[in-house]
Short mmCIF file of C-alpha atoms in Angstrom, two decimals:
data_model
loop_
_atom_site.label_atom_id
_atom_site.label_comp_id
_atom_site.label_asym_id
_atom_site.label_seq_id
_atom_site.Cartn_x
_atom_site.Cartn_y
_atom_site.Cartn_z
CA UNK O 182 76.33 35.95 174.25
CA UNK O 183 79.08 38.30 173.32
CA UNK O 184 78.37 40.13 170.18
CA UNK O 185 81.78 40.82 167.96
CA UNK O 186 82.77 44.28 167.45
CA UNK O 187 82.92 43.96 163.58
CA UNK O 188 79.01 43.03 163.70
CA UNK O 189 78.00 46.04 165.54
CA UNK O 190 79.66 48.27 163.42
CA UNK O 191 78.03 46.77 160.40
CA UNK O 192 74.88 47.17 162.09
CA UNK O 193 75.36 50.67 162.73
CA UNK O 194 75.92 51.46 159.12
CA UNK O 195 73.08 49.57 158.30
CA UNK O 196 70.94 51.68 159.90
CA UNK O 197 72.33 54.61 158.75
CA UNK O 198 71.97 54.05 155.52
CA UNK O 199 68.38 53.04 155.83
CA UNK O 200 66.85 55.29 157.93
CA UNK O 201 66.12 52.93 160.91
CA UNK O 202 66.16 53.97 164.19
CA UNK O 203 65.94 58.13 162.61
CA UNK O 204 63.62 60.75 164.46
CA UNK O 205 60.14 60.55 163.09
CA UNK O 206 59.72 63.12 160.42
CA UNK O 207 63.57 63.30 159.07
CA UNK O 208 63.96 61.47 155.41
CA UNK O 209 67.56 59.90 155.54
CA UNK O 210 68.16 62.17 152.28
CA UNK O 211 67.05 65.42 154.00
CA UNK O 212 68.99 64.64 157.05
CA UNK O 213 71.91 64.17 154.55
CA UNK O 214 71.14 67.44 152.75
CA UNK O 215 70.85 69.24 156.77
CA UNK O 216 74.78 67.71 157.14
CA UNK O 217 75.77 69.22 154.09
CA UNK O 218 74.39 72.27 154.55
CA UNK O 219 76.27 72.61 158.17
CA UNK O 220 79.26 71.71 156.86
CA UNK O 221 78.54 74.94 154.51
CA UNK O 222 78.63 78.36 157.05
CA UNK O 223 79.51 80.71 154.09
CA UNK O 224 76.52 80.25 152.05
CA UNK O 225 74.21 82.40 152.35
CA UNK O 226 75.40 83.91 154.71
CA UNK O 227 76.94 87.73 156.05
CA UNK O 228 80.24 86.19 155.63
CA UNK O 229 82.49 86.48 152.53
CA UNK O 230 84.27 83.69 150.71
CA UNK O 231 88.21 84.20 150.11
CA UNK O 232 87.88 84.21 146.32
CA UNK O 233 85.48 87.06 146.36
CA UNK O 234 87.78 89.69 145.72
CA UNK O 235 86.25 93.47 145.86
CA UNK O 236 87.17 95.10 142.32
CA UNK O 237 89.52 97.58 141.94
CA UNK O 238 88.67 101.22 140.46
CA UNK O 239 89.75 101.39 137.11
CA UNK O 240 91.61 105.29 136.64
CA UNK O 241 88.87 107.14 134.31
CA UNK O 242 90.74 109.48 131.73
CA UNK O 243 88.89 112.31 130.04
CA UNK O 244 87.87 110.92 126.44
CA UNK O 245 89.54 111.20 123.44
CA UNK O 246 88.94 113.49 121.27
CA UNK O 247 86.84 111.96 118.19
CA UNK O 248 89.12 114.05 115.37
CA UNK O 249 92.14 112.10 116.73
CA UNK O 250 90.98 108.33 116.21
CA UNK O 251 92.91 106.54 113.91
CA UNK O 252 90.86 106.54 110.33
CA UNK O 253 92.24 105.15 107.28
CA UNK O 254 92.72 108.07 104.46
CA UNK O 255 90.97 107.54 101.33
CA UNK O 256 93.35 107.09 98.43
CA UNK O 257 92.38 110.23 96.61
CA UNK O 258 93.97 111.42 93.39
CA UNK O 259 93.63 114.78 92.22
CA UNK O 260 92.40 116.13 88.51
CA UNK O 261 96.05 115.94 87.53
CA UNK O 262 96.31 112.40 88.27
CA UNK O 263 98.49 112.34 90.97
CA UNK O 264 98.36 111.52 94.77
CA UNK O 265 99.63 113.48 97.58
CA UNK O 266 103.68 112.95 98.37
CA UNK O 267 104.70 111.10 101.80
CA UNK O 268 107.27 111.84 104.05
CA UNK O 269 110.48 109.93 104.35
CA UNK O 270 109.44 107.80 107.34
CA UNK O 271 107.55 106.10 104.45
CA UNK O 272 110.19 104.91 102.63
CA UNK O 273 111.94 103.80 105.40
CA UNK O 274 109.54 101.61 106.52
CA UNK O 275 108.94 100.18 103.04
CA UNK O 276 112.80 99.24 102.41
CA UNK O 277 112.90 97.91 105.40
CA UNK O 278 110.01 95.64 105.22
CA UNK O 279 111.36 94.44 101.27
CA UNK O 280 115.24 93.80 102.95
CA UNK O 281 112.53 91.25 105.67
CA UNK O 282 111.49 89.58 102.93
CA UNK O 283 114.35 89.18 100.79
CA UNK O 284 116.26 87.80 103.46
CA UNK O 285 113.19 85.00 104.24
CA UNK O 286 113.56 84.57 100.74
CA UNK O 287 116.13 85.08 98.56
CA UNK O 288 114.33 83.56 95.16
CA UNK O 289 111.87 86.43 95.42
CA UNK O 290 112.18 89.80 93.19
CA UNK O 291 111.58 92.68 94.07
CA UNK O 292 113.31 95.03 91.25
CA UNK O 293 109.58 96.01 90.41
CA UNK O 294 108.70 97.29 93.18
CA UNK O 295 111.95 99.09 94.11
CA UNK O 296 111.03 100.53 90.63
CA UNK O 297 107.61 101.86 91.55
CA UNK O 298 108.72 103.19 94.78
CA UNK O 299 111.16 105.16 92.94
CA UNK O 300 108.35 106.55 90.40
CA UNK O 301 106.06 107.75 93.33
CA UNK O 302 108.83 109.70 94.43
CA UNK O 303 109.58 111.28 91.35
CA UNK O 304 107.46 110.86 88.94
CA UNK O 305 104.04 113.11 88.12
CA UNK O 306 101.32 113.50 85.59
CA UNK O 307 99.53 111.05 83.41
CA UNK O 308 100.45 109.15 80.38
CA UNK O 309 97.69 109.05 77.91
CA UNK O 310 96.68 106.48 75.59
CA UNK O 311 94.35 105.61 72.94
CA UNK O 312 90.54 105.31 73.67
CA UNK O 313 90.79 107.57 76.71
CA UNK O 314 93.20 105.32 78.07
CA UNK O 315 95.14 107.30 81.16
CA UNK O 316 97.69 105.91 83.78
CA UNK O 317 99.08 108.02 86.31
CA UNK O 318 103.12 107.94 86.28
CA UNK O 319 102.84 108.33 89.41
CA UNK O 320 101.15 104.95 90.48
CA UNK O 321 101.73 102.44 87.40
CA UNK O 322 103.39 99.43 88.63
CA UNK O 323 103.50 97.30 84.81
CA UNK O 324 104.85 98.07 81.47
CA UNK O 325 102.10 99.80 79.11
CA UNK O 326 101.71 97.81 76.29
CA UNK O 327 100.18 99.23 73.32
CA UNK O 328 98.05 96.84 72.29
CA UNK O 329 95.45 96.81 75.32
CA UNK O 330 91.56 96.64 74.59
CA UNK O 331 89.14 97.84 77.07
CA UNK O 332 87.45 94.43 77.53
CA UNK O 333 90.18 91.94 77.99
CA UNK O 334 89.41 88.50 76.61
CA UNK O 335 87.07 86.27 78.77
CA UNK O 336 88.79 82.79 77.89
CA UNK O 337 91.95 84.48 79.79
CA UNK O 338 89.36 84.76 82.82
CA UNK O 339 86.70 81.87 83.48
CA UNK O 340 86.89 81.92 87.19
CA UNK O 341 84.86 85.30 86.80
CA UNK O 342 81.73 83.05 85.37
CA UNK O 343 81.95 80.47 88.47
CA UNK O 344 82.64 83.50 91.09
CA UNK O 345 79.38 85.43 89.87
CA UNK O 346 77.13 82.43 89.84
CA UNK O 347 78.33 81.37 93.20
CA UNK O 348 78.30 84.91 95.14
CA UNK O 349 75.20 86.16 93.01
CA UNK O 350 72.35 84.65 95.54
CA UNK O 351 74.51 84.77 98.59
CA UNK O 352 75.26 88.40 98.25
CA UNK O 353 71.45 89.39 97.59
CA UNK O 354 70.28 87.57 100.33
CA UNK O 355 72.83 88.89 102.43
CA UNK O 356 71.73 92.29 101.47
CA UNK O 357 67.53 91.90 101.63
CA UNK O 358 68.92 90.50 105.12
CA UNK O 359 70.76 93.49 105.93
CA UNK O 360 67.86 95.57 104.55
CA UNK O 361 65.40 93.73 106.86
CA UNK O 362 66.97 95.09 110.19
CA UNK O 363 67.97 98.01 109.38
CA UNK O 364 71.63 97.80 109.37
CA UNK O 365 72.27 99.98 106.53
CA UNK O 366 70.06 103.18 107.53
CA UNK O 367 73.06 105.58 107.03
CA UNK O 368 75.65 103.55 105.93
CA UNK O 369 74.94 104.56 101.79
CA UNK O 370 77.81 106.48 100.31
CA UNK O 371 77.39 109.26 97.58
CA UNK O 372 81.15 108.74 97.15
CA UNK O 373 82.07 107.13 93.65
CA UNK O 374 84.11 104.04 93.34
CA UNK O 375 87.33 106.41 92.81
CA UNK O 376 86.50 109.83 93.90
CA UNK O 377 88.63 112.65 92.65
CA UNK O 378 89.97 115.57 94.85
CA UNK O 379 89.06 119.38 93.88
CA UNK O 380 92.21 120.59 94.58
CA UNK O 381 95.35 119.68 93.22
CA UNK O 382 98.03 118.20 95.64
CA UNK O 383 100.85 120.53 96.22
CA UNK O 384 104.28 119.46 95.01
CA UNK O 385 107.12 117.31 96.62
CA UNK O 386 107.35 118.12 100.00
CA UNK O 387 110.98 118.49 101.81
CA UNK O 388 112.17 114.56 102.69
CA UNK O 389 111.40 114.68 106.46
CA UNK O 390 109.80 117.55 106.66
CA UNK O 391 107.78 116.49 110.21
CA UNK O 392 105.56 119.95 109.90
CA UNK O 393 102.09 119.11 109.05
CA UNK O 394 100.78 121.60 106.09
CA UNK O 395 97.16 123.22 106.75
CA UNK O 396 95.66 121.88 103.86
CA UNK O 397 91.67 120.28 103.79
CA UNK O 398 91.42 116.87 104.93
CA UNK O 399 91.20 114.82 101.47
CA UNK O 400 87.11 114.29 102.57
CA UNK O 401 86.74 117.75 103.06
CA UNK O 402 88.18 118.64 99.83
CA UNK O 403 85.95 116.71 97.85
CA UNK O 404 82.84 118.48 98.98
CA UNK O 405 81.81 122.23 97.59
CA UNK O 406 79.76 123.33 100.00
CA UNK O 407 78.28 126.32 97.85
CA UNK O 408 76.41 123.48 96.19
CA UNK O 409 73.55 121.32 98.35
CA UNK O 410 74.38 117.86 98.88
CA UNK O 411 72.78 115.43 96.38
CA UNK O 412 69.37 113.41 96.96
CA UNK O 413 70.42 109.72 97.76
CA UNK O 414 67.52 108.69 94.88
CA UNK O 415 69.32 110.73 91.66
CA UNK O 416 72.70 109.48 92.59
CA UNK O 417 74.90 106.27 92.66
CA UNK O 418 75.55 105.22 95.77
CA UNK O 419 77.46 102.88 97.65
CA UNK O 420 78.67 100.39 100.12
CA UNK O 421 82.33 99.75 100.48
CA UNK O 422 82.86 96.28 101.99
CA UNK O 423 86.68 96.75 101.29
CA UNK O 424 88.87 99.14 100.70
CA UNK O 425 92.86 97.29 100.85
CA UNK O 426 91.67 95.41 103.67
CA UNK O 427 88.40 94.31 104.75
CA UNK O 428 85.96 96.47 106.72
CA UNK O 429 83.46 96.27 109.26
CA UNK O 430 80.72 96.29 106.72
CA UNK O 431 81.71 93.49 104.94
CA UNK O 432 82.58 91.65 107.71
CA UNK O 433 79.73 92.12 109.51
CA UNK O 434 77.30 92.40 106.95
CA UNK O 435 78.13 90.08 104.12
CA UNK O 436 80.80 87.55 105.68
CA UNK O 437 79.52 84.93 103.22
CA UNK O 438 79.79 86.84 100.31
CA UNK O 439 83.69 87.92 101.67
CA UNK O 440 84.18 84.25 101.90
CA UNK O 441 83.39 83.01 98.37
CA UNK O 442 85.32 86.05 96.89
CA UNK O 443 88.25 84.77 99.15
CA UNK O 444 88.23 81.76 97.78
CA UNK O 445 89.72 81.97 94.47
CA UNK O 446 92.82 83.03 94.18
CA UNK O 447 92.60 86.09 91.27
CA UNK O 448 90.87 88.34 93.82
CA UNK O 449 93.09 86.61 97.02
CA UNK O 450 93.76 89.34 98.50
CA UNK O 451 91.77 92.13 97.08
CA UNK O 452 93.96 94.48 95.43
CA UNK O 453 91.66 97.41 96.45
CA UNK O 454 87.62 98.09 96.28
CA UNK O 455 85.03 95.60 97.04
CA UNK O 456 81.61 97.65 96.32
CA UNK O 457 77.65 96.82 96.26
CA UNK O 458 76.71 100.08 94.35
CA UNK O 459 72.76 101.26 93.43
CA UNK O 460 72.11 103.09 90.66
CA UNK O 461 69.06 104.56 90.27
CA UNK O 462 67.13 104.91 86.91
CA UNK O 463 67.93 107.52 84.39
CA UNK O 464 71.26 108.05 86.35
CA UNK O 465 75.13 107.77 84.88
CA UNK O 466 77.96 108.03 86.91
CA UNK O 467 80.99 110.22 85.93
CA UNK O 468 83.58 109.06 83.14
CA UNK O 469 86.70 108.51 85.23
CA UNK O 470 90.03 106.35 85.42
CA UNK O 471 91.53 104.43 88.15
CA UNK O 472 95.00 104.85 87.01
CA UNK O 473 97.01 102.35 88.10
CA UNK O 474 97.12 98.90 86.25
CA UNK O 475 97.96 96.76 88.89
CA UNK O 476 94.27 95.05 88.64
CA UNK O 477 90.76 94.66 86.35
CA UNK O 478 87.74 95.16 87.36
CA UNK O 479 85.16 92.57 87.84
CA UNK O 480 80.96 94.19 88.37
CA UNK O 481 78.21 91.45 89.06
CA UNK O 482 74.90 92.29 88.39
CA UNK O 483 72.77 91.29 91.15
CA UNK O 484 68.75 93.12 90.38
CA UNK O 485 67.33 94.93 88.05
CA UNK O 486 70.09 94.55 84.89
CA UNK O 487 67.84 95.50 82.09
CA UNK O 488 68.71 98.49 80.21
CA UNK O 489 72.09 99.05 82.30
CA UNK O 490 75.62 99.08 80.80
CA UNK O 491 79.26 99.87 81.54
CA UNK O 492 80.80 101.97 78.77
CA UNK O 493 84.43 101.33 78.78
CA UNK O 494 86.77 103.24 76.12
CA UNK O 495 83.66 103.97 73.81
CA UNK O 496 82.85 100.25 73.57
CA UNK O 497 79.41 99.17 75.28
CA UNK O 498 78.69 95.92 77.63
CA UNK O 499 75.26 95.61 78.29
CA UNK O 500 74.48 93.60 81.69
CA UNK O 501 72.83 90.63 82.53
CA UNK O 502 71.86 89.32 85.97
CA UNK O 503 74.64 87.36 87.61
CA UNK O 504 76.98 87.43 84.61
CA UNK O 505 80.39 89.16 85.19
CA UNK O 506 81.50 92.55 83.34
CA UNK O 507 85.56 92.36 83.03
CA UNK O 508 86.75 95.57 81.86
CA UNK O 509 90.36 97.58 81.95
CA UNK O 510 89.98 100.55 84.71
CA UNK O 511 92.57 102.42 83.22
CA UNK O 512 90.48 102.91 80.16
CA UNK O 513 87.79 105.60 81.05
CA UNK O 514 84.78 103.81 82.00
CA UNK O 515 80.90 104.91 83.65
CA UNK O 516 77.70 103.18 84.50
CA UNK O 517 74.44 103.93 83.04
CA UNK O 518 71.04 102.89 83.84
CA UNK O 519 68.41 103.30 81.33
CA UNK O 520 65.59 101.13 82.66
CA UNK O 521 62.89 102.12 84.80
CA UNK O 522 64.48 100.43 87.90
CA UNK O 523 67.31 100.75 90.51
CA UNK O 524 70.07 98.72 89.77
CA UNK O 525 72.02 96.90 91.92
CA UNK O 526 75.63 95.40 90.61
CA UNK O 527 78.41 94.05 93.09
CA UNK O 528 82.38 95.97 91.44
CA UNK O 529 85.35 94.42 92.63
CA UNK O 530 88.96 94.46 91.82
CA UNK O 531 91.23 91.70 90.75
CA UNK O 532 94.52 90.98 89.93
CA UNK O 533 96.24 90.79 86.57
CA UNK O 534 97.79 87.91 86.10
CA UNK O 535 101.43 89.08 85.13
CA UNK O 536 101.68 90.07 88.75
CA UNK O 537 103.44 87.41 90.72
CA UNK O 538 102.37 86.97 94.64
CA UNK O 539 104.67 88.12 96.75
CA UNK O 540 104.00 91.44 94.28
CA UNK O 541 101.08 91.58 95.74
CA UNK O 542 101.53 91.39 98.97
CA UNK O 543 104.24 93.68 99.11
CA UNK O 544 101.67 96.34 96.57
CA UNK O 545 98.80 95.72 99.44
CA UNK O 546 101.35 96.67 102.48
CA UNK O 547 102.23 99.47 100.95
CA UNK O 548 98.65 101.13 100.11
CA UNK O 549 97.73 99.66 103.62
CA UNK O 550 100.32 101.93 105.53
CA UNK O 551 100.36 104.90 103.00
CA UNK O 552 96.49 105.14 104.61
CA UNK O 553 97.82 106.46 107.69
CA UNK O 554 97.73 109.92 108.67
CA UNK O 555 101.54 109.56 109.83
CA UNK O 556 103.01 109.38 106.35
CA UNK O 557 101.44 112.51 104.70
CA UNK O 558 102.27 115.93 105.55
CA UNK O 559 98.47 117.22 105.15
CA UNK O 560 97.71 114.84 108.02
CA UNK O 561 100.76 114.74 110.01
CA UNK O 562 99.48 116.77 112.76
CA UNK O 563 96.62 114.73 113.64
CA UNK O 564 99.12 111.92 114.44
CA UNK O 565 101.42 113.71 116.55
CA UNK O 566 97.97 114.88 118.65
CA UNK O 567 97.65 111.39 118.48
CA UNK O 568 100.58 110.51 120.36
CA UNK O 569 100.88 113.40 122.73
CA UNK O 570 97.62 112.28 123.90
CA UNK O 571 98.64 108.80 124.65
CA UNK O 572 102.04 109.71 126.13
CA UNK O 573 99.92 111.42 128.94
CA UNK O 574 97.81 108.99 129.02
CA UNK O 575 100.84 106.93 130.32
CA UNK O 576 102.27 108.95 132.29
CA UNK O 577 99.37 109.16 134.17
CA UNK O 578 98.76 105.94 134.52
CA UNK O 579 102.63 105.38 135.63
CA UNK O 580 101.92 108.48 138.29
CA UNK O 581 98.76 106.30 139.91
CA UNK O 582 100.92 103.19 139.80
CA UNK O 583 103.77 104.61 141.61
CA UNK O 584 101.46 106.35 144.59
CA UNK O 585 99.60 103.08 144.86
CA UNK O 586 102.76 101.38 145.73
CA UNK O 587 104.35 103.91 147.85
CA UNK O 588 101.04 103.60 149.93
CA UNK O 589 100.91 99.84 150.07
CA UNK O 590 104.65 99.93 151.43
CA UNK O 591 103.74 102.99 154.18
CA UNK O 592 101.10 100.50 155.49
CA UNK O 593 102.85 97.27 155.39
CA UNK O 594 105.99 99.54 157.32
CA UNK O 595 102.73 100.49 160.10
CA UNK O 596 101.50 97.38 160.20
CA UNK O 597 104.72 96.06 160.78
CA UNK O 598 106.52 98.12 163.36
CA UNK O 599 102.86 98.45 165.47
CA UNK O 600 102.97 94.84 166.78
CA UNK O 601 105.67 95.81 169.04
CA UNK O 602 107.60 92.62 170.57
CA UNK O 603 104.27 90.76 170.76
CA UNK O 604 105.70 89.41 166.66
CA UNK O 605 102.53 91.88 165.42
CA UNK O 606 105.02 92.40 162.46
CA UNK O 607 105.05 88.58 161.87
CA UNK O 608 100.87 88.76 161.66
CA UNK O 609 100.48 91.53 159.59
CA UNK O 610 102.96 89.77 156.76
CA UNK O 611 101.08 86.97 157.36
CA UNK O 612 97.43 88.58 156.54
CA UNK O 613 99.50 90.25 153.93
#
């Protein structure tokens, strides 16, 4: 009987796939695993794949020097209520960033702000006001009018109610949180909201002048160091989440609380400071101005309200636990604590509302850049350390680049011309 082909290869499978007719001992699944595994010589083995790449050595540069990392300044007036001049480069930038926008836009005014530039270039001193009211002529962006109170009406400003309810409990969790792990061991600031610097700024500088003047740094100046450093439990102290942008502190540490403030459109973006201050009991802080009136201030009580108030122009406002304080900051306002308790209150600045948006945008570009050490002449060295140090870092880095090529084409020339007329040049481009 002849058997067909086609039935003798079915058979065959057959018994491949069930294990008949296998060495005693071998599962068909193990056997199948064996297969696999000899199909495999690389693994496990001495020999290397061809993705497996050896990593290069990254060139190692000495470090940089920690006085020339790029800080933002603190916007620092002086007694005399003025801040320190900029160079031209400034201005430059700013006109060209307004001539941007105007051309993206051409509904958009900017007459205000061409206006203000031209006051902080000119323009010096305060203007003075009733109930300790002071603006610096320097910095005021608005009209004064004359009949401004130090706590504006609250019917103009009923978001404030809904933002403190809603950020109240977020922020002091996020802060007992923050507490908990020790994040903020070091990270308390004897600073005040607005600091003021010791020395008076010197006058208008030459327009380009790119010579740096050896003046204090503006944290320096701030400091007397005849006097010992204040205890941390008689002061107010703070943590500044924001400061014209946000910071690693409040993004890190109180995202959530960031968030809800982001959400409504008065303090979107934040003109400026974004603070959770402590002050202790029995402490005041010291009567000061902020001088510009771009913005009102908005404090949140979050713990331990009772006896506290902000006095603002003479008047009194008394707080209350997660009920907002809305007061003028060019009226001369401080903080006082009268209970037996630390205080805790979340100060933030918002917008007034006769500034239009792109007003603000343009305002918060312009503090944004004016932080960097570039655009003032007390700080203009650092920068041009700054970028001496990275133009050798470059040109070392183009020096290795260059050898590493002229040694890759030295060998591929070797390689080349050893393979005589055996084609070894044909190999090595291949291997190449």
């Amino acid at each position: 009987m002849v058997v067909p082909k086609r039935v003798v290869v079915l058979v065959a499978m057959v018994c491949s796939v069930t294990g008949f007719l296998m060495p005693a001992g071998v599962a068909p699944r193990q056997e199948c695993r064996v297969k696999t595994a000899v199909l495999r010589p690389n693994e496990g083995g001495s020999r290397r794949s061809k993705r497996q790449r050896p990593k290069k050595k990254q060139p190692s540069f000495r470090k940089m020097d920690p006085s020339l990392e790029l800080r933002p300044l603190p916007l620092l007036p002086d007694e005399l209520g003025n801040w320190e001049t900029a160079v031209a480069e400034l201005w430059t930038v700013m006109e060209e960033r307004v001539s941007i926008n105007e051309k993206r836009n051409t509904e958009l005014d900017y007459s205000r702000f061409r206006k203000f530039l031209d006051t902080y270039r000119t323009q010096r001193g305060v203007i003075t006001g009733p109930n300790d009211r002071v603006i610096s002529a320097q910095t005021r962006f608005l009209d004064i009018e004359e009949d401004a109170t130090p706590f504006p009406d609250m019917d103009k400003y009923k978001f404030t109610g809904r933002l403190a309810a809603r950020v109240h409990e977020v922020c002091l969790e996020e802060l007992a949180d923050a507490f908990e792990k020790g994040q903020l061991d070091g990270e308390w600031s004897r600073l005040e909201i607005m600091a003021v610097r010791d020395e008076p700024w010197q006058a208008q500088p030459a327009q380009g002048d790119e010579d740096a003047t050896k003046t204090k740094k503006p944290e320096e100046a701030m400091r007397d160091p005849s006097k010992p450093p204040p205890s941390m439990d008689d002061v107010w102290s703070q943590l500044l989440l924001n400061h014209c942008n946000p910071l690693g502190m409040g993004i890190h540490r109180f995202p959530k609380t960031m968030e809800i403030i982001d959400k409504f459109k008065k303090t979107r973006p934040l003109p400026r400071n974004l603070i959770v201050g402590r002050l202790p009991a029995g402490v005041s802080t010291t009567p000061r101005s902020d001088l510009w009136n771009t913005n009102y201030v908005l404090q949140v009580p979050l713990a331990n309200a009772e006896g506290c108030y902000t006095l603002v122009g003479g008047e009194k406002k008394y707080w209350k636990e997660a009920e907002p304080v809305v007061f003028d900051p060019t009226f001369k306002y401080s903080m006082h604590n009268e209970g037996k308790e630390d205080a805790l209150v979340l100060h933030m600045d918002f917008w007034r509302p006769e500034v239009e948006d792109h007003e603000r945008n343009i305002l918060l570009f312009f503090w944004l850049i004016w932080q960097q050490d570039r655009f003032h002449p007390s700080t203009r060295s650092f920068y041009n350390r700054r970028a001496q140090f990275y133009k050798e870092i470059a040109r070392k880095e183009r020096e290795i680049r260059m050898k590493q090529i002229k040694r890759r084409n030295e060998k591929r020339n070797n390689d080349g011309g050893s393979g005589g007329s055996g084609g070894g040049g044909g190999g090595s481009l291949a291997r190449e």
